[in-house]
Amino acid sequence: MLYLILNQPNKSATAYEKLLKTSPDDMVALNNIAFLLGEKVQPPRPQDGVKYSQHAYELMQQQGRRDVLVLDTHGWL
């Protein structure tokens, strides 16, 4: 989040990628990186964001949860 505050979305995405290597099922991180890749990084990479949002969506379904942020990001991408 610090990189986003500093308007450095590419560095933020890199930090989330590192986090997901150690915690691949972190739904918050998955959702945040999907959003970043779809809209904030330059150039945008929505096709890469879909991979992360798909994983978050599948985790949500497996857990029997409904997370509106995951649903919104996944539907948008």
Coordinates of C-alpha atoms in Angstrom, one line a residue:
M1 CA 0.0 0.0 0.0
L2 CA 2.9 2.4 0.7
Y3 CA 3.9 2.2 -3.0
L4 CA 0.4 3.1 -4.0
I5 CA 0.4 6.1 -1.7
L6 CA 3.7 7.2 -3.3
N7 CA 2.0 6.7 -6.8
Q8 CA 4.3 3.8 -7.7
P9 CA 1.9 1.0 -8.8
N10 CA 4.5 -1.0 -10.6
K11 CA 6.5 -1.4 -7.4
S12 CA 3.4 -2.2 -5.5
A13 CA 2.5 -5.0 -8.0
T14 CA 6.1 -6.4 -7.6
A15 CA 5.7 -6.4 -3.8
Y16 CA 2.4 -8.3 -4.1
E17 CA 4.0 -10.8 -6.5
K18 CA 6.7 -11.5 -3.8
L19 CA 4.1 -11.8 -1.1
L20 CA 2.1 -14.3 -3.2
K21 CA 5.2 -16.5 -3.6
T22 CA 5.1 -17.1 0.1
S23 CA 1.3 -16.9 0.6
P24 CA -0.3 -18.0 -2.7
D25 CA -3.8 -18.1 -1.3
D26 CA -3.9 -14.7 0.2
M27 CA -7.2 -13.4 -1.2
V28 CA -6.6 -9.8 -0.3
A29 CA -3.2 -9.8 -2.1
L30 CA -4.7 -11.7 -5.1
N31 CA -7.5 -9.2 -5.4
N32 CA -5.2 -6.2 -5.0
I33 CA -2.7 -7.3 -7.6
A34 CA -5.5 -8.2 -10.0
F35 CA -6.8 -4.6 -9.7
L36 CA -3.3 -3.1 -10.0
L37 CA -2.5 -5.0 -13.1
G38 CA -5.8 -4.2 -14.7
E39 CA -5.8 -0.5 -14.1
K40 CA -2.9 1.1 -12.3
V41 CA 0.4 -0.3 -13.7
Q42 CA 1.8 1.2 -16.8
P43 CA 1.1 -0.3 -19.2
P44 CA -2.0 -2.0 -17.9
R45 CA -2.0 -5.8 -18.0
P46 CA -5.5 -6.9 -17.5
Q47 CA -4.8 -10.3 -19.0
D48 CA -2.3 -11.0 -16.2
G49 CA -4.8 -9.6 -13.6
V50 CA -7.4 -12.2 -14.6
K51 CA -5.0 -15.0 -13.5
Y52 CA -5.0 -13.6 -10.0
S53 CA -8.7 -12.7 -9.8
Q54 CA -9.6 -16.2 -11.1
H55 CA -7.6 -17.7 -8.3
A56 CA -9.2 -15.4 -5.7
Y57 CA -12.6 -16.2 -7.1
E58 CA -12.0 -20.0 -7.0
L59 CA -10.8 -19.7 -3.4
M60 CA -13.9 -17.8 -2.4
Q61 CA -16.1 -20.4 -3.9
Q62 CA -14.2 -23.3 -2.3
Q63 CA -14.6 -21.6 1.1
G64 CA -18.3 -20.9 0.5
R65 CA -17.9 -17.2 0.9
R66 CA -19.1 -14.2 -1.0
D67 CA -16.6 -11.4 -1.1
V68 CA -17.9 -8.3 -3.0
L69 CA -14.5 -7.0 -3.7
V70 CA -13.3 -10.2 -5.3
L71 CA -16.5 -10.4 -7.3
D72 CA -16.2 -6.8 -8.4
T73 CA -12.6 -7.1 -9.5
H74 CA -13.1 -10.5 -11.2
G75 CA -16.2 -9.3 -13.1
W76 CA -14.5 -6.0 -14.1
L77 CA -11.5 -7.8 -15.5

